[in-house]
């Protein structure tokens, strides 16, 4: 009989981890023109992430390719092609591959508003986050 390890993740920890991953995505987009162009060609729209109440706007329209934190209610939300709402821990699990986007959606850990076609293209964005984070 062994001791079972139990890991408690606080909301603050998961939020800071998700912010760090989003900042990594921003850095990857800023530094890697090829990645930016590939994502623009794949997504061709605006993705808004609402993670623990914080909004992030990922503009992947051709020629844009940028990620920014949304400070006001009016910014980003009106023009979003898709809005993905989740907890920070869910975002971290999606990026790390511990949960798939379909599983997260079906278990209601991920809420999707907008284009389901874009929702099916979520994986390249998640891969772009961990691209340099794993190095």
Coordinates of N, CA and C in Angstrom, one line a residue:
X1 N 0.8 -1.2 0.0 CA 0.0 0.0 0.0 C 0.9 1.2 0.0
X2 N 0.8 2.1 -1.0 CA 1.6 3.3 -1.1 C 0.8 4.5 -0.8
X3 N 1.6 5.6 -0.8 CA 1.0 6.9 -0.6 C 0.6 7.5 -1.9
X4 N -0.6 7.9 -2.0 CA -1.2 8.5 -3.2 C -0.9 10.0 -3.2
X5 N -0.3 10.5 -4.3 CA 0.0 11.9 -4.4 C -1.2 12.6 -4.9
X6 N -1.5 13.7 -4.3 CA -2.7 14.5 -4.7 C -2.2 15.9 -5.0
X7 N -2.5 16.4 -6.2 CA -2.1 17.7 -6.6 C -3.3 18.6 -6.6
X8 N -3.1 19.7 -5.9 CA -4.2 20.8 -5.9 C -3.7 21.9 -6.7
X9 N -4.5 22.3 -7.7 CA -4.1 23.5 -8.5 C -5.1 24.6 -8.2
X10 N -4.6 25.7 -7.8 CA -5.4 26.8 -7.4 C -5.8 27.6 -8.7
X11 N -6.8 28.4 -8.6 CA -7.2 29.2 -9.8 C -6.1 30.2 -10.2
X12 N -5.4 30.7 -9.1 CA -4.3 31.7 -9.4 C -3.2 31.0 -10.2
X13 N -2.9 29.8 -9.8 CA -1.8 29.0 -10.5 C -2.1 28.7 -11.9
X14 N -3.4 28.3 -12.1 CA -3.8 27.9 -13.5 C -3.9 29.2 -14.4
X15 N -4.3 30.3 -13.8 CA -4.4 31.5 -14.5 C -3.0 32.0 -14.9
X16 N -2.1 32.0 -14.0 CA -0.8 32.5 -14.3 C -0.1 31.6 -15.4
X17 N -0.4 30.3 -15.3 CA 0.2 29.3 -16.3 C -0.4 29.6 -17.6
X18 N -1.7 29.9 -17.7 CA -2.4 30.1 -19.0 C -1.9 31.4 -19.6
X19 N -1.7 32.4 -18.7 CA -1.2 33.7 -19.2 C 0.2 33.6 -19.8
X20 N 1.0 32.8 -19.1 CA 2.4 32.5 -19.6 C 2.4 31.8 -20.9
X21 N 1.4 30.9 -21.1 CA 1.3 30.2 -22.4 C 0.8 31.1 -23.5
X22 N -0.1 32.0 -23.2 CA -0.6 33.0 -24.2 C 0.5 34.0 -24.5
X23 N 1.3 34.4 -23.5 CA 2.4 35.3 -23.8 C 3.4 34.5 -24.7
X24 N 3.6 33.2 -24.5 CA 4.5 32.4 -25.3 C 4.0 32.4 -26.8
X25 N 2.7 32.3 -26.9 CA 2.1 32.3 -28.3 C 2.3 33.6 -28.9
X26 N 2.1 34.7 -28.2 CA 2.4 36.1 -28.7 C 3.8 36.2 -29.2
X27 N 4.7 35.7 -28.4 CA 6.2 35.8 -28.7 C 6.5 35.0 -30.0
X28 N 5.9 33.8 -30.0 CA 6.1 32.9 -31.2 C 5.6 33.6 -32.5
X29 N 4.4 34.2 -32.4 CA 3.8 34.9 -33.6 C 4.7 36.1 -34.0
X30 N 5.2 36.8 -33.0 CA 6.0 38.0 -33.3 C 7.4 37.6 -33.9
X31 N 7.9 36.5 -33.5 CA 9.3 36.2 -33.9 C 9.3 35.3 -35.2
X32 N 8.3 34.5 -35.4 CA 8.3 33.5 -36.4 C 7.3 33.8 -37.5
X33 N 7.8 34.5 -38.6 CA 6.9 34.9 -39.7 C 6.2 33.7 -40.4
X34 N 7.0 32.6 -40.5 CA 6.4 31.4 -41.2 C 5.3 30.9 -40.4
X35 N 5.4 30.8 -39.1 CA 4.3 30.3 -38.2 C 3.1 31.2 -38.3
X36 N 3.4 32.5 -38.2 CA 2.3 33.5 -38.3 C 1.5 33.3 -39.6
X37 N 2.3 33.2 -40.7 CA 1.6 33.1 -42.1 C 0.8 31.8 -42.2
X38 N 1.4 30.7 -41.7 CA 0.7 29.4 -41.7 C -0.6 29.5 -40.9
X39 N -0.6 30.1 -39.7 CA -1.8 30.2 -38.9 C -2.8 31.1 -39.6
X40 N -2.3 32.2 -40.2 CA -3.2 33.1 -40.9 C -3.9 32.4 -42.1
X41 N -3.2 31.6 -42.8 CA -3.7 30.9 -43.9 C -4.7 29.7 -43.5
X42 N -4.5 29.2 -42.3 CA -5.3 28.1 -41.8 C -6.6 28.6 -41.2
X43 N -6.5 29.6 -40.3 CA -7.6 30.1 -39.5 C -8.4 31.2 -40.3
X44 N -7.8 32.2 -40.8 CA -8.4 33.3 -41.6 C -9.6 33.9 -40.8
X45 N -9.3 34.2 -39.5 CA -10.4 34.8 -38.7 C -9.9 35.3 -37.4
X46 N -10.8 35.7 -36.5 CA -10.5 36.2 -35.2 C -11.0 35.2 -34.2
X47 N -10.0 34.8 -33.3 CA -10.4 33.9 -32.2 C -10.2 34.7 -30.9
X48 N -11.3 34.6 -30.1 CA -11.2 35.3 -28.8 C -11.2 34.2 -27.8
X49 N -10.2 34.2 -26.9 CA -10.1 33.3 -25.8 C -10.6 34.0 -24.5
X50 N -11.5 33.4 -23.8 CA -11.9 34.0 -22.5 C -11.5 33.0 -21.5
X51 N -10.4 33.3 -20.8 CA -9.8 32.3 -19.8 C -9.9 32.9 -18.4
X52 N -10.6 32.3 -17.6 CA -10.8 32.8 -16.2 C -11.3 34.2 -16.2
X53 N -12.1 34.6 -17.2 CA -12.7 35.9 -17.3 C -11.8 36.9 -18.0
X54 N -10.6 36.6 -18.3 CA -9.7 37.5 -19.1 C -9.9 37.2 -20.6
X55 N -10.0 38.3 -21.4 CA -10.1 38.1 -22.8 C -8.8 38.3 -23.6
X56 N -8.6 37.4 -24.5 CA -7.4 37.6 -25.4 C -7.9 37.4 -26.8
X57 N -7.5 38.4 -27.7 CA -7.9 38.4 -29.1 C -6.8 37.9 -30.0
X58 N -7.0 36.8 -30.7 CA -6.0 36.3 -31.6 C -6.5 36.6 -33.0
X59 N -5.9 37.6 -33.6 CA -6.3 38.1 -34.9 C -5.5 37.4 -36.0
X60 N -6.1 36.4 -36.6 CA -5.4 35.6 -37.7 C -6.0 35.8 -39.0
X61 N -6.4 37.0 -39.3 CA -6.8 37.4 -40.6 C -5.5 37.6 -41.4
X62 N -5.6 37.4 -42.7 CA -4.4 37.6 -43.6 C -3.7 38.9 -43.4
X63 N -2.4 38.9 -43.0 CA -1.7 40.1 -42.8 C -1.7 40.7 -41.4
X64 N -2.5 40.1 -40.5 CA -2.6 40.6 -39.2 C -1.7 39.8 -38.2
X65 N -2.1 38.6 -37.9 CA -1.2 37.6 -37.1 C -0.7 38.2 -35.8
X66 N -1.7 38.6 -34.9 CA -1.2 39.1 -33.6 C -2.2 38.7 -32.5
X67 N -1.6 38.6 -31.3 CA -2.4 38.3 -30.1 C -2.3 39.4 -29.1
X68 N -3.4 39.8 -28.6 CA -3.4 40.9 -27.6 C -4.5 40.7 -26.5
X69 N -4.2 41.2 -25.3 CA -5.1 41.1 -24.2 C -6.2 42.1 -24.5
X70 N -7.4 41.8 -24.3 CA -8.5 42.7 -24.5 C -8.9 43.3 -23.1
X71 N -8.8 44.7 -23.1 CA -9.1 45.4 -21.8 C -10.5 45.8 -21.6
X72 N -11.2 46.1 -22.7 CA -12.6 46.6 -22.6 C -13.6 45.5 -23.1
X73 N -14.8 45.6 -22.7 CA -15.9 44.7 -23.2 C -16.1 44.8 -24.7
X74 N -15.9 46.0 -25.2 CA -16.2 46.2 -26.6 C -15.2 45.7 -27.6
X75 N -13.9 45.6 -27.1 CA -12.8 45.2 -28.0 C -12.9 43.7 -28.2
X76 N -12.7 43.3 -29.5 CA -12.5 41.9 -29.8 C -13.8 41.1 -29.9
X77 N -14.7 41.2 -28.9 CA -15.8 40.3 -28.9 C -16.8 40.5 -30.0
X78 N -17.0 41.7 -30.5 CA -17.9 42.0 -31.6 C -17.5 41.4 -32.9
X79 N -16.2 41.4 -33.2 CA -15.8 40.9 -34.4 C -15.2 39.5 -34.4
X80 N -15.3 38.8 -33.3 CA -14.8 37.5 -33.2 C -15.6 36.5 -34.1
X81 N -14.8 35.7 -34.8 CA -15.4 34.6 -35.6 C -15.8 33.4 -34.7
X82 N -15.0 33.3 -33.6 CA -15.2 32.3 -32.6 C -14.7 32.7 -31.2
X83 N -15.5 32.4 -30.2 CA -15.1 32.7 -28.8 C -15.0 31.4 -28.1
X84 N -13.8 31.2 -27.5 CA -13.6 30.0 -26.7 C -13.5 30.4 -25.2
X85 N -14.4 29.8 -24.4 CA -14.4 30.2 -23.0 C -14.0 29.0 -22.2
X86 N -13.1 29.1 -21.2 CA -12.7 28.0 -20.4 C -11.9 28.5 -19.2
X87 N -11.6 27.6 -18.3 CA -10.8 27.9 -17.1 C -9.3 27.8 -17.5
X88 N -8.5 28.4 -16.8 CA -7.0 28.4 -17.1 C -6.5 27.0 -17.1
X89 N -7.0 26.2 -16.1 CA -6.5 24.8 -16.0 C -6.9 24.0 -17.3
X90 N -8.0 24.3 -17.9 CA -8.4 23.6 -19.1 C -7.5 24.0 -20.3
X91 N -7.2 25.3 -20.4 CA -6.3 25.8 -21.4 C -4.9 25.1 -21.3
X92 N -4.4 25.1 -20.1 CA -3.1 24.4 -19.9 C -3.2 22.9 -20.3
X93 N -4.3 22.3 -19.9 CA -4.4 20.9 -20.3 C -4.6 20.7 -21.8
X94 N -5.2 21.6 -22.5 CA -5.3 21.5 -23.9 C -4.0 21.7 -24.6
X95 N -3.2 22.7 -24.1 CA -1.9 22.9 -24.7 C -0.9 21.8 -24.4
X96 N -1.0 21.2 -23.2 CA -0.1 20.1 -22.9 C -0.5 18.8 -23.5
X97 N -1.7 18.7 -24.0 CA -2.2 17.5 -24.6 C -2.8 16.5 -23.6
X98 N -3.1 17.0 -22.4 CA -3.7 16.1 -21.4 C -5.2 15.9 -21.7
X99 N -5.8 16.8 -22.5 CA -7.2 16.7 -22.8 C -7.3 17.2 -24.3
X100 N -8.1 16.6 -25.0 CA -8.3 17.0 -26.4 C -9.4 18.1 -26.5
X101 N -9.5 18.9 -27.5 CA -10.5 19.9 -27.6 C -11.9 19.4 -27.7
X102 N -12.0 18.2 -28.4 CA -13.4 17.6 -28.5 C -13.8 17.1 -27.1
X103 N -12.9 16.5 -26.4 CA -13.3 16.0 -25.0 C -13.6 17.2 -24.1
X104 N -12.8 18.3 -24.2 CA -13.1 19.4 -23.4 C -14.5 20.0 -23.7
X105 N -14.8 20.1 -25.0 CA -16.1 20.6 -25.4 C -17.2 19.7 -24.9
X106 N -17.1 18.4 -25.1 CA -18.1 17.4 -24.7 C -18.3 17.3 -23.2
X107 N -17.3 17.6 -22.4 CA -17.4 17.6 -21.0 C -17.7 19.0 -20.4
X108 N -18.0 19.9 -21.3 CA -18.4 21.3 -21.0 C -17.3 22.1 -20.3
X109 N -16.0 21.7 -20.5 CA -14.9 22.4 -19.9 C -14.5 23.5 -20.9
X110 N -15.0 23.4 -22.1 CA -14.7 24.4 -23.2 C -16.0 24.8 -23.8
X111 N -16.3 26.1 -23.8 CA -17.5 26.6 -24.4 C -17.2 27.3 -25.7
X112 N -17.9 27.0 -26.7 CA -17.6 27.6 -28.0 C -18.8 28.4 -28.5
X113 N -18.5 29.6 -28.9 CA -19.6 30.5 -29.5 C -19.0 31.0 -30.8
X114 N -19.8 30.7 -31.9 CA -19.4 31.1 -33.2 C -19.1 29.9 -34.1
X115 N -18.2 30.1 -35.0 CA -17.9 29.2 -36.1 C -17.4 27.8 -35.6
X116 N -18.2 26.8 -35.8 CA -17.7 25.4 -35.5 C -16.6 25.0 -36.4
X117 N -16.6 25.5 -37.7 CA -15.6 25.2 -38.6 C -14.2 25.6 -38.1
X118 N -14.2 26.8 -37.5 CA -12.9 27.3 -36.9 C -12.6 26.5 -35.7
X119 N -13.6 26.0 -34.9 CA -13.3 25.2 -33.7 C -12.6 23.9 -34.1
X120 N -12.9 23.4 -35.3 CA -12.2 22.2 -35.8 C -10.7 22.5 -36.1
X121 N -10.4 23.7 -36.3 CA -9.0 24.1 -36.7 C -8.2 24.6 -35.4
X122 N -8.6 24.3 -34.3 CA -8.0 24.7 -33.0 C -6.6 24.2 -32.8
X123 N -6.4 23.0 -33.2 CA -5.1 22.3 -32.9 C -3.9 23.0 -33.4
X124 N -3.8 23.6 -34.6 CA -2.6 24.3 -35.0 C -2.3 25.5 -34.0
X125 N -3.3 26.1 -33.4 CA -3.1 27.2 -32.5 C -2.4 26.6 -31.2
X126 N -3.0 25.5 -30.7 CA -2.4 24.9 -29.5 C -1.0 24.4 -29.8
X127 N -0.7 23.9 -31.0 CA 0.6 23.5 -31.3 C 1.6 24.7 -31.3
X128 N 1.1 25.8 -31.8 CA 1.9 27.0 -31.9 C 2.3 27.5 -30.5
X129 N 1.5 27.3 -29.5 CA 1.8 27.7 -28.1 C 2.9 26.9 -27.6
X130 N 2.9 25.6 -27.8 CA 3.9 24.7 -27.2 C 5.1 24.6 -28.1
X131 N 5.1 25.2 -29.3 CA 6.2 25.1 -30.2 C 7.6 25.4 -29.5
X132 N 7.6 26.6 -28.9 CA 8.9 27.0 -28.3 C 8.8 26.8 -26.8
X133 N 7.6 26.6 -26.2 CA 7.5 26.4 -24.8 C 8.2 25.0 -24.4
X134 N 8.2 24.1 -25.3 CA 8.8 22.8 -25.0 C 10.3 22.8 -25.2
X135 N 10.8 23.7 -25.8 CA 12.3 23.8 -26.1 C 13.1 24.3 -24.9

